[in-house]
Amino acid sequence: MHCSLFIPDFFSSKSAAPANRLAAAETLIARGRRKQAAPISREAWLFGRFGAQKQRDWPVAPYTLLADGGAPGGHFWMRADPVYLSVGRDSLAFDGAALDVSRSEAETLVAALNRHFGEALAFDARHPERWYVKFPGAPELVTTPPSAARGTAIGDKLPSGGDAMRFRALMNEVQMLLHEHPVNTEREARGVPAVNSVWFWGGGALAASAARPFSIVFADDPLARGLALAAGIPERRLSGNADTTLSALPAEGTALIVLDSSRSASLERDWFGPLLAALESGRIGMLSLSLAGADSLLEVETVRSDLRHFWRTRKPLQSYLA
């Protein structure tokens, strides 16, 4: 069994801070074959591995909709995620996950939007953090993921292209509708940010997939899960650690595991340590690491025999960013 571990924001997490030494991770990196590549987004890495093509944007929306239990069919879908835009609309202060929007709040706000727009624009709060809109055709639009706009001046992150002005006007109209909605009045009374806009991004249509690069996918990430579902690959939500994940692996094939920074405090104990032990014991035959950060992507491939190369000494993780 070959395990492939992808951590999109590894070098941005606390685990990779200079003060932290992750012995198992450092051993796997030092003993394996390393390649440093240009930085890559979570979306680009995942679509590339599954052999899916970029449309105007990476078509995130139909795949995450599939993971959220929707039926994208052949329609064009776009994410319209709930956000808080700070005063002056010059920065994206919070996205949906940070806003901690409840299901009840999401459904109430989306119902208000649908009453206003009617059949012209139907919002779907399939998940409290992930809202969707279906369009009859593909707009001429290029968008930016909220992760790339968060905490920055968003003037150049707003939609661009032939239909950009229409979508910017839609954002303004949504903001006016949400400004004094009772849900936001109650949120502000609790001292939490209002849901005062939506962020259009990730538009596209589901494409037929002939590639099956993995035997099974373990992820909480909805894009990874949606790509697996579209390709007919079994997918599972992440369990507590690598040991329980390894117990669910088939005897042969390639398993993809996608982690995120929310698990950074326990990466060494729960993931790198058990994966190193599994490689040492022969439980897995190969481990591939794809460790991404804002400035680079470190790719490492380690097999059991590499672990005998004791002269390849461990180095601090930050040394691989040089």
Tab-separated table of N, CA, C and O in Angstrom, residues 180-244:
chain	number	residue	atom	x	y	z
A	180	GLU	N	-29.587	44.884	7.525
A	180	GLU	CA	-30.397	45.010	8.738
A	180	GLU	C	-31.287	43.782	8.960
A	180	GLU	O	-32.324	43.879	9.614
A	181	HIS	N	-30.875	42.655	8.432
A	181	HIS	CA	-31.666	41.451	8.645
A	181	HIS	C	-31.643	41.076	10.127
A	181	HIS	O	-30.609	41.217	10.805
A	182	PRO	N	-32.752	40.581	10.669
A	182	PRO	CA	-32.798	40.223	12.101
A	182	PRO	C	-31.713	39.238	12.531
A	182	PRO	O	-31.235	39.308	13.668
A	183	VAL	N	-31.320	38.327	11.648
A	183	VAL	CA	-30.242	37.401	12.001
A	183	VAL	C	-28.968	38.168	12.327
A	183	VAL	O	-28.265	37.881	13.313
A	184	ASN	N	-28.659	39.183	11.511
A	184	ASN	CA	-27.448	39.957	11.745
A	184	ASN	C	-27.593	40.895	12.934
A	184	ASN	O	-26.617	41.138	13.660
A	185	THR	N	-28.782	41.396	13.149
A	185	THR	CA	-29.020	42.224	14.338
A	185	THR	C	-28.739	41.415	15.598
A	185	THR	O	-28.092	41.885	16.543
A	186	GLU	N	-29.202	40.167	15.599
A	186	GLU	CA	-28.983	39.299	16.754
A	186	GLU	C	-27.501	38.917	16.887
A	186	GLU	O	-26.963	38.855	18.003
A	187	ARG	N	-26.838	38.668	15.770
A	187	ARG	CA	-25.411	38.337	15.827
A	187	ARG	C	-24.607	39.506	16.395
A	187	ARG	O	-23.714	39.311	17.230
A	188	GLU	N	-24.902	40.706	15.938
A	188	GLU	CA	-24.176	41.873	16.431
A	188	GLU	C	-24.441	42.096	17.915
A	188	GLU	O	-23.539	42.520	18.657
A	189	ALA	N	-25.658	41.793	18.364
A	189	ALA	CA	-25.976	41.928	19.790
A	189	ALA	C	-25.142	40.956	20.621
A	189	ALA	O	-24.836	41.222	21.788
A	190	ARG	N	-24.768	39.804	20.013
A	190	ARG	CA	-23.926	38.824	20.706
A	190	ARG	C	-22.454	39.158	20.584
A	190	ARG	O	-21.595	38.475	21.142
A	191	GLY	N	-22.133	40.199	19.816
A	191	GLY	CA	-20.747	40.600	19.651
A	191	GLY	C	-19.985	39.803	18.629
A	191	GLY	O	-18.749	39.754	18.668
A	192	VAL	N	-20.705	39.168	17.685
A	192	VAL	CA	-20.037	38.425	16.614
A	192	VAL	C	-20.298	39.119	15.288
A	192	VAL	O	-21.299	39.822	15.123
A	193	PRO	N	-19.407	38.955	14.317
A	193	PRO	CA	-19.567	39.666	13.038
A	193	PRO	C	-20.839	39.251	12.306
A	193	PRO	O	-21.271	38.100	12.357
A	194	ALA	N	-21.404	40.200	11.597
A	194	ALA	CA	-22.587	39.935	10.782
A	194	ALA	C	-22.194	39.192	9.510
A	194	ALA	O	-21.056	39.249	9.053
A	195	VAL	N	-23.150	38.481	8.948
A	195	VAL	CA	-23.002	37.925	7.599
A	195	VAL	C	-23.519	39.001	6.659
A	195	VAL	O	-24.718	39.110	6.417
A	196	ASN	N	-22.625	39.831	6.143
A	196	ASN	CA	-23.086	41.014	5.418
A	196	ASN	C	-22.858	40.961	3.915
A	196	ASN	O	-23.119	41.931	3.209
A	197	SER	N	-22.382	39.805	3.411
A	197	SER	CA	-22.203	39.689	1.961
A	197	SER	C	-22.012	38.216	1.607
A	197	SER	O	-21.982	37.342	2.478
A	198	VAL	N	-21.906	37.952	0.323
A	198	VAL	CA	-21.517	36.627	-0.160
A	198	VAL	C	-20.314	36.803	-1.064
A	198	VAL	O	-20.087	37.873	-1.635
A	199	TRP	N	-19.543	35.736	-1.184
A	199	TRP	CA	-18.335	35.765	-2.014
A	199	TRP	C	-18.501	34.749	-3.136
A	199	TRP	O	-18.539	33.556	-2.912
A	200	PHE	N	-18.633	35.275	-4.358
A	200	PHE	CA	-18.787	34.412	-5.529
A	200	PHE	C	-17.417	33.884	-5.962
A	200	PHE	O	-16.481	34.651	-6.167
A	201	TRP	N	-17.319	32.558	-6.134
A	201	TRP	CA	-16.039	31.989	-6.559
A	201	TRP	C	-16.237	30.522	-6.958
A	201	TRP	O	-17.271	29.918	-6.697
A	202	GLY	N	-15.203	29.972	-7.615
A	202	GLY	CA	-15.143	28.536	-7.873
A	202	GLY	C	-16.201	28.014	-8.822
A	202	GLY	O	-16.654	26.876	-8.667
A	203	GLY	N	-16.588	28.799	-9.822
A	203	GLY	CA	-17.645	28.371	-10.726
A	203	GLY	C	-17.196	27.330	-11.730
A	203	GLY	O	-16.031	27.279	-12.137
A	204	GLY	N	-18.158	26.482	-12.125
A	204	GLY	CA	-17.862	25.494	-13.144
A	204	GLY	C	-18.922	24.410	-13.196
A	204	GLY	O	-19.910	24.447	-12.459
A	205	ALA	N	-18.713	23.470	-14.077
A	205	ALA	CA	-19.611	22.330	-14.226
A	205	ALA	C	-18.838	21.051	-13.961
A	205	ALA	O	-17.632	20.971	-14.216
A	206	LEU	N	-19.537	20.056	-13.467
A	206	LEU	CA	-18.931	18.751	-13.207
A	206	LEU	C	-18.509	18.131	-14.532
A	206	LEU	O	-19.278	18.123	-15.494
A	207	ALA	N	-17.283	17.644	-14.583
A	207	ALA	CA	-16.779	17.019	-15.814
A	207	ALA	C	-16.670	15.519	-15.625
A	207	ALA	O	-16.413	15.033	-14.517
A	208	ALA	N	-16.878	14.788	-16.706
A	208	ALA	CA	-16.697	13.334	-16.646
A	208	ALA	C	-15.251	13.024	-16.297
A	208	ALA	O	-14.326	13.636	-16.825
A	209	SER	N	-15.054	12.096	-15.371
A	209	SER	CA	-13.704	11.765	-14.917
A	209	SER	C	-13.351	10.346	-15.322
A	209	SER	O	-14.043	9.391	-14.982
A	210	ALA	N	-12.237	10.244	-16.058
A	210	ALA	CA	-11.755	8.918	-16.441
A	210	ALA	C	-10.621	8.465	-15.537
A	210	ALA	O	-10.249	7.300	-15.529
A	211	ALA	N	-10.073	9.400	-14.765
A	211	ALA	CA	-8.914	9.087	-13.927
A	211	ALA	C	-9.353	8.567	-12.562
A	211	ALA	O	-10.300	9.077	-11.964
A	212	ARG	N	-8.672	7.533	-12.105
A	212	ARG	CA	-8.867	7.012	-10.746
A	212	ARG	C	-7.487	6.888	-10.107
A	212	ARG	O	-6.935	5.793	-9.999
A	213	PRO	N	-6.904	8.041	-9.714
A	213	PRO	CA	-5.511	8.019	-9.247
A	213	PRO	C	-5.330	7.406	-7.870
A	213	PRO	O	-4.199	7.108	-7.480
A	214	PHE	N	-6.412	7.235	-7.118
A	214	PHE	CA	-6.316	6.699	-5.767
A	214	PHE	C	-7.315	5.559	-5.580
A	214	PHE	O	-8.356	5.513	-6.235
A	215	SER	N	-6.980	4.668	-4.668
A	215	SER	CA	-7.880	3.566	-4.343
A	215	SER	C	-8.924	3.988	-3.320
A	215	SER	O	-10.032	3.451	-3.287
A	216	ILE	N	-8.554	4.947	-2.464
A	216	ILE	CA	-9.442	5.444	-1.421
A	216	ILE	C	-8.942	6.814	-1.000
A	216	ILE	O	-7.733	7.111	-1.104
A	217	VAL	N	-9.853	7.669	-0.548
A	217	VAL	CA	-9.508	9.029	-0.119
A	217	VAL	C	-10.041	9.245	1.293
A	217	VAL	O	-11.217	8.986	1.567
A	218	PHE	N	-9.168	9.728	2.171
A	218	PHE	CA	-9.551	10.093	3.540
A	218	PHE	C	-9.401	11.606	3.667
A	218	PHE	O	-8.286	12.133	3.530
A	219	ALA	N	-10.500	12.303	3.936
A	219	ALA	CA	-10.438	13.761	4.012
A	219	ALA	C	-11.697	14.317	4.645
A	219	ALA	O	-12.782	13.737	4.504
A	220	ASP	N	-11.540	15.441	5.336
A	220	ASP	CA	-12.683	16.257	5.712
A	220	ASP	C	-12.922	17.333	4.666
A	220	ASP	O	-14.007	17.891	4.574
A	221	ASP	N	-11.890	17.623	3.888
A	221	ASP	CA	-11.958	18.647	2.851
A	221	ASP	C	-13.038	18.284	1.825
A	221	ASP	O	-12.975	17.217	1.201
A	222	PRO	N	-14.042	19.150	1.622
A	222	PRO	CA	-15.138	18.776	0.725
A	222	PRO	C	-14.728	18.678	-0.738
A	222	PRO	O	-15.336	17.910	-1.494
A	223	LEU	N	-13.703	19.417	-1.150
A	223	LEU	CA	-13.268	19.306	-2.538
A	223	LEU	C	-12.628	17.951	-2.790
A	223	LEU	O	-12.921	17.297	-3.805
A	224	ALA	N	-11.758	17.505	-1.890
A	224	ALA	CA	-11.141	16.186	-2.049
A	224	ALA	C	-12.204	15.096	-2.062
A	224	ALA	O	-12.160	14.164	-2.881
A	225	ARG	N	-13.185	15.207	-1.186
A	225	ARG	CA	-14.237	14.202	-1.124
A	225	ARG	C	-15.098	14.233	-2.384
A	225	ARG	O	-15.486	13.189	-2.925
A	226	GLY	N	-15.406	15.427	-2.880
A	226	GLY	CA	-16.216	15.546	-4.086
A	226	GLY	C	-15.507	15.010	-5.317
A	226	GLY	O	-16.128	14.352	-6.169
A	227	LEU	N	-14.212	15.271	-5.430
A	227	LEU	CA	-13.446	14.731	-6.555
A	227	LEU	C	-13.421	13.208	-6.511
A	227	LEU	O	-13.524	12.540	-7.543
A	228	ALA	N	-13.296	12.657	-5.306
A	228	ALA	CA	-13.327	11.201	-5.181
A	228	ALA	C	-14.688	10.645	-5.598
A	228	ALA	O	-14.766	9.669	-6.351
A	229	LEU	N	-15.759	11.261	-5.124
A	229	LEU	CA	-17.094	10.789	-5.478
A	229	LEU	C	-17.322	10.849	-6.986
A	229	LEU	O	-17.889	9.917	-7.578
A	230	ALA	N	-16.883	11.940	-7.613
A	230	ALA	CA	-17.077	12.086	-9.060
A	230	ALA	C	-16.312	11.032	-9.839
A	230	ALA	O	-16.729	10.628	-10.929
A	231	ALA	N	-15.179	10.586	-9.289
A	231	ALA	CA	-14.357	9.578	-9.962
A	231	ALA	C	-14.748	8.158	-9.575
A	231	ALA	O	-14.136	7.197	-10.055
A	232	GLY	N	-15.748	8.011	-8.693
A	232	GLY	CA	-16.148	6.682	-8.256
A	232	GLY	C	-15.160	6.032	-7.309
A	232	GLY	O	-15.069	4.796	-7.232
A	233	ILE	N	-14.418	6.864	-6.560
A	233	ILE	CA	-13.419	6.363	-5.611
A	233	ILE	C	-14.021	6.398	-4.210
A	233	ILE	O	-14.600	7.413	-3.801
A	234	PRO	N	-13.900	5.338	-3.428
A	234	PRO	CA	-14.408	5.371	-2.052
A	234	PRO	C	-13.771	6.503	-1.257
A	234	PRO	O	-12.564	6.758	-1.387
A	235	GLU	N	-14.573	7.209	-0.475
A	235	GLU	CA	-14.042	8.291	0.358
A	235	GLU	C	-14.563	8.137	1.773
A	235	GLU	O	-15.671	7.650	1.989
A	236	ARG	N	-13.721	8.525	2.730
A	236	ARG	CA	-14.062	8.434	4.138
A	236	ARG	C	-13.674	9.734	4.833
A	236	ARG	O	-12.651	10.342	4.495
A	237	ARG	N	-14.462	10.127	5.823
A	237	ARG	CA	-14.071	11.255	6.658
A	237	ARG	C	-12.875	10.836	7.500
A	237	ARG	O	-12.692	9.660	7.818
A	238	LEU	N	-12.051	11.813	7.873
A	238	LEU	CA	-10.872	11.511	8.670
A	238	LEU	C	-11.263	10.975	10.032
A	238	LEU	O	-12.196	11.471	10.667
A	239	SER	N	-10.528	9.977	10.472
A	239	SER	CA	-10.702	9.475	11.832
A	239	SER	C	-9.714	10.208	12.734
A	239	SER	O	-9.069	11.171	12.330
A	240	GLY	N	-9.563	9.728	13.944
A	240	GLY	CA	-8.752	10.453	14.910
A	240	GLY	C	-7.286	10.545	14.571
A	240	GLY	O	-6.639	11.552	14.846
A	241	ASN	N	-6.703	9.491	13.981
A	241	ASN	CA	-5.264	9.496	13.747
A	241	ASN	C	-4.905	8.508	12.639
A	241	ASN	O	-5.772	7.841	12.072
A	242	ALA	N	-3.595	8.424	12.382
A	242	ALA	CA	-3.138	7.566	11.295
A	242	ALA	C	-3.385	6.091	11.575
A	242	ALA	O	-3.665	5.324	10.652
A	243	ASP	N	-3.275	5.675	12.832
A	243	ASP	CA	-3.475	4.260	13.141
A	243	ASP	C	-4.868	3.782	12.756
A	243	ASP	O	-5.027	2.726	12.133
A	244	THR	N	-5.898	4.559	13.118
A	244	THR	CA	-7.253	4.149	12.767
A	244	THR	C	-7.492	4.267	11.265
A	244	THR	O	-8.238	3.486	10.683
